[in-house]
Short mmCIF file of C-alpha atoms in Angstrom, two decimals:
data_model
loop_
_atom_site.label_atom_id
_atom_site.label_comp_id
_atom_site.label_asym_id
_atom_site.label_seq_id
_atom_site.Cartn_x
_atom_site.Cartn_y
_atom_site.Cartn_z
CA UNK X 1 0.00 0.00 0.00
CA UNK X 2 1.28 3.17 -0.73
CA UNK X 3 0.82 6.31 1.35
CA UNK X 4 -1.00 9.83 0.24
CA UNK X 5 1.40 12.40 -0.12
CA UNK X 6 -0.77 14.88 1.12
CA UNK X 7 1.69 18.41 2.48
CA UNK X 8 1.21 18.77 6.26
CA UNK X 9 2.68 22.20 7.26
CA UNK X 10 6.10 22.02 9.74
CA UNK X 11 5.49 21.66 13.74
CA UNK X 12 5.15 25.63 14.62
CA UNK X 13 6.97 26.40 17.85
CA UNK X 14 4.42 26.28 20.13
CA UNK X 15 3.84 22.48 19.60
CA UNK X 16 7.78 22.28 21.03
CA UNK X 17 8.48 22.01 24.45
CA UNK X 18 11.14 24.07 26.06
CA UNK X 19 14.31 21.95 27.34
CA UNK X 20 15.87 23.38 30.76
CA UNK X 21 18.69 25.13 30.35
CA UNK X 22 20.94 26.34 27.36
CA UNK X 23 17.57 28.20 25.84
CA UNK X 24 16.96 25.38 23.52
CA UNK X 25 13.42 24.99 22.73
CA UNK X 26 12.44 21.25 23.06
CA UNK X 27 13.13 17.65 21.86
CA UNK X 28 10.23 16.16 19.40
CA UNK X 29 9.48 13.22 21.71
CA UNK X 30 8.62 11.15 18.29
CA UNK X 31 12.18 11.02 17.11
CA UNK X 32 10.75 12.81 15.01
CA UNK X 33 9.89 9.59 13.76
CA UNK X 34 10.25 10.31 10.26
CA UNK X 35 9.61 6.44 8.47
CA UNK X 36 7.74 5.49 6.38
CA UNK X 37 6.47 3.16 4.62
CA UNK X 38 6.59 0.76 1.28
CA UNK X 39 5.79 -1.67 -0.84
CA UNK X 40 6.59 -5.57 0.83
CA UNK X 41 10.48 -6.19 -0.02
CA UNK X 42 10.51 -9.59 -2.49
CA UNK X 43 12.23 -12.34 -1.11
CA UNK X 44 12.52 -15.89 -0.17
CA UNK X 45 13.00 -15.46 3.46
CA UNK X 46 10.77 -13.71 5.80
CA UNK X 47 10.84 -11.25 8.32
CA UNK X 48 7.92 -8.56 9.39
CA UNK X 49 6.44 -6.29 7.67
CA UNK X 50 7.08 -3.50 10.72
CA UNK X 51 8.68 -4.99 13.96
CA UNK X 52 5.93 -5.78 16.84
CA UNK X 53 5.93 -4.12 20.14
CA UNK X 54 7.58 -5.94 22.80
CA UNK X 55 5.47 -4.21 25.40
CA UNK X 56 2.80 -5.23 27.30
CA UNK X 57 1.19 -2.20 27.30
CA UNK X 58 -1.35 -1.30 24.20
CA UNK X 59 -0.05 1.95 21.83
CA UNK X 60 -0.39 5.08 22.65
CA UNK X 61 0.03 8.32 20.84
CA UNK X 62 3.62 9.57 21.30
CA UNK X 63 3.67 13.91 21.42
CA UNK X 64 6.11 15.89 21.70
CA UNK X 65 8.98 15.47 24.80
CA UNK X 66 7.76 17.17 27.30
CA UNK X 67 9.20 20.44 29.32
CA UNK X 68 11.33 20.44 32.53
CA UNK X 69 9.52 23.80 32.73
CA UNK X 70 6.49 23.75 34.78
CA UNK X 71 4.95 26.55 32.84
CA UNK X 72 4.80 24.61 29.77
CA UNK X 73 1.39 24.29 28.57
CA UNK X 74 0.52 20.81 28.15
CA UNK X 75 -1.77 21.45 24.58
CA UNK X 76 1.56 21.76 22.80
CA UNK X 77 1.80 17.95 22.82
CA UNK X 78 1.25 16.68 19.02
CA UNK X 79 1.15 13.23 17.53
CA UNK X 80 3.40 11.91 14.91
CA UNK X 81 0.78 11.84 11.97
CA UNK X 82 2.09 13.43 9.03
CA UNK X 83 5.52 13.38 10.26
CA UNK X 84 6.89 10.75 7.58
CA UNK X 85 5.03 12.78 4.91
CA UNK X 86 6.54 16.00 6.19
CA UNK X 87 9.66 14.77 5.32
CA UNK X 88 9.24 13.46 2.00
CA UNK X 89 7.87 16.73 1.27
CA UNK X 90 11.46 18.12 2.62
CA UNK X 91 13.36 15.88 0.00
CA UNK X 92 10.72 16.68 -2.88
CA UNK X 93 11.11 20.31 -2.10
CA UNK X 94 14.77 20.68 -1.72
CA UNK X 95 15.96 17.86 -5.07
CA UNK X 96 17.09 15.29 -2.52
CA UNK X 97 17.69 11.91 -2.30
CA UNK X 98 15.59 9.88 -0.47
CA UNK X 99 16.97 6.80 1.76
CA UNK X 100 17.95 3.86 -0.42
CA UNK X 101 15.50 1.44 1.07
CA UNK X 102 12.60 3.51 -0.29
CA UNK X 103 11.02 2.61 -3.42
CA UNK X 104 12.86 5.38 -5.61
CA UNK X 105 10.78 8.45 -4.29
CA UNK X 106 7.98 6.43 -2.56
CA UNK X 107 8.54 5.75 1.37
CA UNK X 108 7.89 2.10 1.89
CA UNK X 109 4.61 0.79 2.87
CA UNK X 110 3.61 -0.09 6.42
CA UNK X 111 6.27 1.95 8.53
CA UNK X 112 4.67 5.69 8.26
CA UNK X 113 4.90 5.63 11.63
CA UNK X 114 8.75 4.33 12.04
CA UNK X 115 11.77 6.46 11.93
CA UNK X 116 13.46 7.55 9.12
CA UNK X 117 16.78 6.18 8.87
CA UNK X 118 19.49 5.91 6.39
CA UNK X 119 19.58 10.22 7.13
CA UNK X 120 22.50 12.00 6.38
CA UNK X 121 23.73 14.57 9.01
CA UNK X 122 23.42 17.24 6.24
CA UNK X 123 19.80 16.18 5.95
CA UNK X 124 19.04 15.67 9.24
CA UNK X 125 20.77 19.52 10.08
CA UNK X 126 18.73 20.92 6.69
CA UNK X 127 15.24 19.26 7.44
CA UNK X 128 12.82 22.52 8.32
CA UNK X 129 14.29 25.83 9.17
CA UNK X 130 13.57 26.23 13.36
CA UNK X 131 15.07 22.93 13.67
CA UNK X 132 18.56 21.67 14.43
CA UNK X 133 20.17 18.82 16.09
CA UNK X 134 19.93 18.83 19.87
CA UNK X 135 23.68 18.49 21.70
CA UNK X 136 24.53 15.52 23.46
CA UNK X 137 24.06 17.34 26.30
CA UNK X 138 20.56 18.24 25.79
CA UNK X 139 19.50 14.87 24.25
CA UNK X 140 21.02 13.42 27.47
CA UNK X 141 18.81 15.40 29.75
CA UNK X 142 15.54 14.83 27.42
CA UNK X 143 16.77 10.94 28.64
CA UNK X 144 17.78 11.11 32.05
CA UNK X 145 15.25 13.82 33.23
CA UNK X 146 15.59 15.11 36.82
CA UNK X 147 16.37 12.58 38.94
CA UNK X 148 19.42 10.90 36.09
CA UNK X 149 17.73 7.63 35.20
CA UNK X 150 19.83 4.79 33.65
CA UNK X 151 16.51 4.84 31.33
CA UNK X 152 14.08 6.81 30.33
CA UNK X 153 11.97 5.41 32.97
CA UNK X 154 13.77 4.62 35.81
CA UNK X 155 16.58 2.98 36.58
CA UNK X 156 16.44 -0.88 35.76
CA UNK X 157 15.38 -2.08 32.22
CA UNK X 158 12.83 -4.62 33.69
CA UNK X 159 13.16 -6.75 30.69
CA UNK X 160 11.88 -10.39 30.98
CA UNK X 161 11.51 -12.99 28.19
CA UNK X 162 9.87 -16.21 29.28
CA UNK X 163 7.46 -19.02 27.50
CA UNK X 164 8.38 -17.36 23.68
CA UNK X 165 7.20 -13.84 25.12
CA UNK X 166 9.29 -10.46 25.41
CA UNK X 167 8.13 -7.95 27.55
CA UNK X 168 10.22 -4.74 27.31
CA UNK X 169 9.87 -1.20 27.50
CA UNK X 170 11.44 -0.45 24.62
CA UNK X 171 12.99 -1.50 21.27
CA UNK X 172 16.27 -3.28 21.06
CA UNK X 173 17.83 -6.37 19.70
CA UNK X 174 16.15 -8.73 21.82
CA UNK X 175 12.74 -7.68 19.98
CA UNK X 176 13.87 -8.81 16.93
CA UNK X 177 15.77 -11.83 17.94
CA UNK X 178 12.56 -12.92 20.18
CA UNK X 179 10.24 -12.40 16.85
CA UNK X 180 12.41 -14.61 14.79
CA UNK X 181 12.24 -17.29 17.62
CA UNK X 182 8.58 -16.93 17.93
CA UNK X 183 7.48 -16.83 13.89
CA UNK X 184 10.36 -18.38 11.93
CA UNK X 185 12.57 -20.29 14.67
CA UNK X 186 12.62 -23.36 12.15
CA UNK X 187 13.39 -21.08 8.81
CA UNK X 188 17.13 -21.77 7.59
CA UNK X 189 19.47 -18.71 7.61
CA UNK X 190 22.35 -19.43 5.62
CA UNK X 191 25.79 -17.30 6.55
CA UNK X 192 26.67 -15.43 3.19
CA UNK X 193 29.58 -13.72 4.65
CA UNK X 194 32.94 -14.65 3.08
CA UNK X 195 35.14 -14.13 5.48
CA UNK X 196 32.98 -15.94 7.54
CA UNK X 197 34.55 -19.38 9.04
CA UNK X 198 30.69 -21.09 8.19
CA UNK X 199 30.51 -19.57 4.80
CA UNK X 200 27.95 -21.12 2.55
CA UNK X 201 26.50 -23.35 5.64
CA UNK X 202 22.95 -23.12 6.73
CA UNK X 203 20.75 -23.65 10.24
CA UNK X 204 17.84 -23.29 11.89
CA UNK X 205 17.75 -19.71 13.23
CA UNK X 206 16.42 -20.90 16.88
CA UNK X 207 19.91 -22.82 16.84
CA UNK X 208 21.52 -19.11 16.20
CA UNK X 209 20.27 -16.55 18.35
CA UNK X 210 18.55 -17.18 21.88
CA UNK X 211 17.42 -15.01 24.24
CA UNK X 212 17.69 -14.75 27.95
CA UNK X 213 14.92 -14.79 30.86
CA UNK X 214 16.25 -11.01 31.53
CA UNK X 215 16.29 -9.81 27.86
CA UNK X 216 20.03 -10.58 27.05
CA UNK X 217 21.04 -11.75 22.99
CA UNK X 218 22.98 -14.37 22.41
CA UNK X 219 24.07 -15.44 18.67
CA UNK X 220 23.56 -12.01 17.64
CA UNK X 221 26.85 -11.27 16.07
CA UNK X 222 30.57 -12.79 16.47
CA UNK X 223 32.95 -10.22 14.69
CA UNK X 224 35.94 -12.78 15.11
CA UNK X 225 34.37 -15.93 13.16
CA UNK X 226 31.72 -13.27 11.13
CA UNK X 227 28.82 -15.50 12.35
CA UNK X 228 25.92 -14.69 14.42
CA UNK X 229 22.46 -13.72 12.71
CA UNK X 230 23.51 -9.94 11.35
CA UNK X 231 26.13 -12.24 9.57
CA UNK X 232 22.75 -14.24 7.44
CA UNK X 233 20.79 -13.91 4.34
CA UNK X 234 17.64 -13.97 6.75
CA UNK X 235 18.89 -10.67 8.23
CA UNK X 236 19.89 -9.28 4.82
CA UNK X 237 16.87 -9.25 3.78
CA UNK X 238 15.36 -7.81 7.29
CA UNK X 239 17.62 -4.72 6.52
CA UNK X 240 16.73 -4.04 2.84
CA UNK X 241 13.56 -3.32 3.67
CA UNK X 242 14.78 -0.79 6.56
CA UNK X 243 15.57 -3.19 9.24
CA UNK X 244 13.43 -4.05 12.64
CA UNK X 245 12.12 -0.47 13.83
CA UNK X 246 8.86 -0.31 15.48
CA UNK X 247 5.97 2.86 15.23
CA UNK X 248 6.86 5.48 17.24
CA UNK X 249 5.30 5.60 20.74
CA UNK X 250 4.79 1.68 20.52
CA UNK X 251 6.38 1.76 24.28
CA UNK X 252 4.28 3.96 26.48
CA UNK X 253 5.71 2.77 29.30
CA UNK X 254 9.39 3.36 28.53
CA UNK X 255 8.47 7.53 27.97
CA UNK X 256 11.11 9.73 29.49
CA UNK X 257 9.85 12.00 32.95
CA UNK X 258 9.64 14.80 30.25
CA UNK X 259 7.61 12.98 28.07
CA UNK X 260 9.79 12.30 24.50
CA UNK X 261 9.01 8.71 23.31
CA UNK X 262 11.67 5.79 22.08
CA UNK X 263 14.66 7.41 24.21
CA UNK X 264 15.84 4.29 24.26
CA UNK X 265 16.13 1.97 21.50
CA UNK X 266 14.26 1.70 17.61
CA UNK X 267 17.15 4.19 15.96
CA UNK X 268 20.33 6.09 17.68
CA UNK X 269 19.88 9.71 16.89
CA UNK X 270 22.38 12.27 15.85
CA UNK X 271 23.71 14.83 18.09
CA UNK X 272 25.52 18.13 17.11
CA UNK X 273 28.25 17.34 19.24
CA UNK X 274 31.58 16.40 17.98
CA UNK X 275 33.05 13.49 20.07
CA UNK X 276 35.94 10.87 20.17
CA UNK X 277 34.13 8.03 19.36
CA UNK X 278 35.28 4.44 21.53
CA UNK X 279 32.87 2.04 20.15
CA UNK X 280 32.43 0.41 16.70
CA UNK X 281 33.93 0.67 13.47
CA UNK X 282 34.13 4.67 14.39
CA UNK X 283 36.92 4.12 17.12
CA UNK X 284 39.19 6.49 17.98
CA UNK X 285 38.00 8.19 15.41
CA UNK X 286 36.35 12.16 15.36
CA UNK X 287 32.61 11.80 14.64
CA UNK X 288 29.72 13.40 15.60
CA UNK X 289 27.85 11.61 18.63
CA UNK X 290 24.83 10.11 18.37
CA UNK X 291 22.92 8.57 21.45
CA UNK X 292 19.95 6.19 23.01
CA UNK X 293 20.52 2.49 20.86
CA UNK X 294 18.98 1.10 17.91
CA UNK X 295 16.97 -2.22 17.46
CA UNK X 296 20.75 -3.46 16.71
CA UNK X 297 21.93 -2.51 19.62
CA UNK X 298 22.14 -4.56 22.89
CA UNK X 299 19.87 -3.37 26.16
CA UNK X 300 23.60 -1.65 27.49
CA UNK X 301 23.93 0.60 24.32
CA UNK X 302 20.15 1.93 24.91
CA UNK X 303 20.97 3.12 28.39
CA UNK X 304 21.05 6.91 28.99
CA UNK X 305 24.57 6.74 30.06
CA UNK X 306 26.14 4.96 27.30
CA UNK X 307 28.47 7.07 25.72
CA UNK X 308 31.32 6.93 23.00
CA UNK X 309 29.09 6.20 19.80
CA UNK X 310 29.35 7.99 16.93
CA UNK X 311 29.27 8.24 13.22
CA UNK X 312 30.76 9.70 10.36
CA UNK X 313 28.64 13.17 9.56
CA UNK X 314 28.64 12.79 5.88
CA UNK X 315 26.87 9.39 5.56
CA UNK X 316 23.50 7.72 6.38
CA UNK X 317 23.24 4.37 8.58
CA UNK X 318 20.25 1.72 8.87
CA UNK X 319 20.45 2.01 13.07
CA UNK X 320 20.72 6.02 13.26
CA UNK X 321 17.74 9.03 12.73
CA UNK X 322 16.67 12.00 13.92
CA UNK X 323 15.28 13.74 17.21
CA UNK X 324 15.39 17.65 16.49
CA UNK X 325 15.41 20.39 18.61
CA UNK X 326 14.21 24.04 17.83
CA UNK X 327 15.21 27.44 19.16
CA UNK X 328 12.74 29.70 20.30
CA UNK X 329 12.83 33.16 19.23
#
């Protein structure tokens, strides 16, 4: 199904919630959950058409993050509709290119609700003109609120997997490992790395990855021997089609005390700040910091304290998007 490209005017500033301190003028508590949504990728394997919420909680409507000012006046808050559409309107308007697992123009069917990924920092720093990229410092207190949570919501993960079921508070690599397990756990992925020592060889993917009673991935990836499920043509295919990212505001209960949804986990999100990065391919390298985890990433790399991630400014990634902040005049 494709969406209707209907223009929806740019969140004014009075649906943005002030940030304390440094006069920046508010996180978009929807990641500014700019995916979308396309036709079904053709394959042989298969993998979902969006990624399923791992909560037990139903869906709620994410708005925008909420202010550590008490004088903020709670009718700013604004869903997500129209947000995936805003953006294809931004790379319409301005001759862009759009991320490569669209279909050409066309965001992909079923996520308009997901975030946009695949965004370059020059597109994530050029999308509307009150926006800009929040520092890490500011995304950081968006996470950690007052009282400096581990997560968004407190300070344990409270992750549990038990009889086939994840319940989590927010998107990481255990909700896509526990989905496979639960819909395809007999499906053969076959490792289609070369360098990998199993080249060629094929299994079941329930004897690949497993997952713990308290949320923890094993069989995810092995960068020694290049095995692991990323290292499959079952997850291949997951990516082409924009990987395991769930709607925005799927996880109600893992909103941050000032309100901003998917904090942790679903995509990493760029920062303006400039760090050193430790982690990753990036190592030791100058990049710009991005923060909160992906549906890649393990529960650790989602927590609000995780630092020393980065990427390279000039390119787009399948695990990073966008969370904007806007000055107020």
């Amino acid at each position: 199904m494709t969406g209707t490209h209907t223009r929806q005017p740019l969140l004014s500033r009075r649906k943005l919630f002030a940030l304390g301190g440094a006069g920046a003028a508010g996180l978009l508590g929807t990641a500014l959950a700019l995916q979308a949504t396309a036709k079904p990728a053709h394959g042989r394997r298969p993998r979902p058409a969006a990624s399923p919420s791992a909560s037990s909680s139903t869906t709620a409507s994410p708005s925008a993050s909420a202010s550590a000012s008490a004088s903020t006046d709670a009718s700013a808050a604004t869903t997500v509709a129209g947000q995936t559409l805003q953006y294809k309107a931004f790379l319409d308007d301005n001759s862009r290119t759009a991320p490569s697992y669209w279909d050409g123009d066309d965001f992909p069917s079923g996520k308009d609700e997901h975030p946009v990924l695949y965004v370059s920092l020059e597109d994530a720093e050029a999308y509307g003109w009150t926006f800009r990229l929040p520092t890490e410092a500011e995304w950081e207190n968006a996470a950690r609120g007052p009282d400096a949570y581990a997560y968004p919501w407190g300070d344990t993960a409270g992750t549990t997997y038990a009889s086939g079921v994840l319940t989590s508070k927010y998107h990481y690599n255990a909700v896509c490992a526990a989905y496979y397990l639960a819909n395809y756990s007999s499906t053969e992925a076959t490792y289609n790395n070369k360098n990998s020592t199993r080249y060629g060889e094929s299994e079941p993917i329930s004897d690949i990855i497993a997952v713990t009673s308290t949320g923890g991935v094993s069989g995810w990836i092995d960068h020694t021997t290049w095995t692991g499920f990323v290292y499959t043509d079952v997850f291949d295919e997951l990516t082409a089609s924009g990987g395991s990212t769930s709607a925005v505001g799927a996880y109600p209960d893992g909103v941050s005390s000032y309100g901003a949804y998917d904090m942790a986990g679903n995509c990493f999100e760029w920062t303006s700040s400039i760090v050193t990065a430790t982690n990753g391919g990036e190592a030791g390298q100058q990049v710009n910091a991005v923060r909160g985890g992906s549906w890649y990433a393990t529960g650790r790399s989602c927590a609000t304290s995780y630092l020393g991630e980065g990427r390279d400014g000039s390119g787009g990634y399948l695990t990073v998007g966008i969370r904007v902040a806007a000055d107020q005049s």
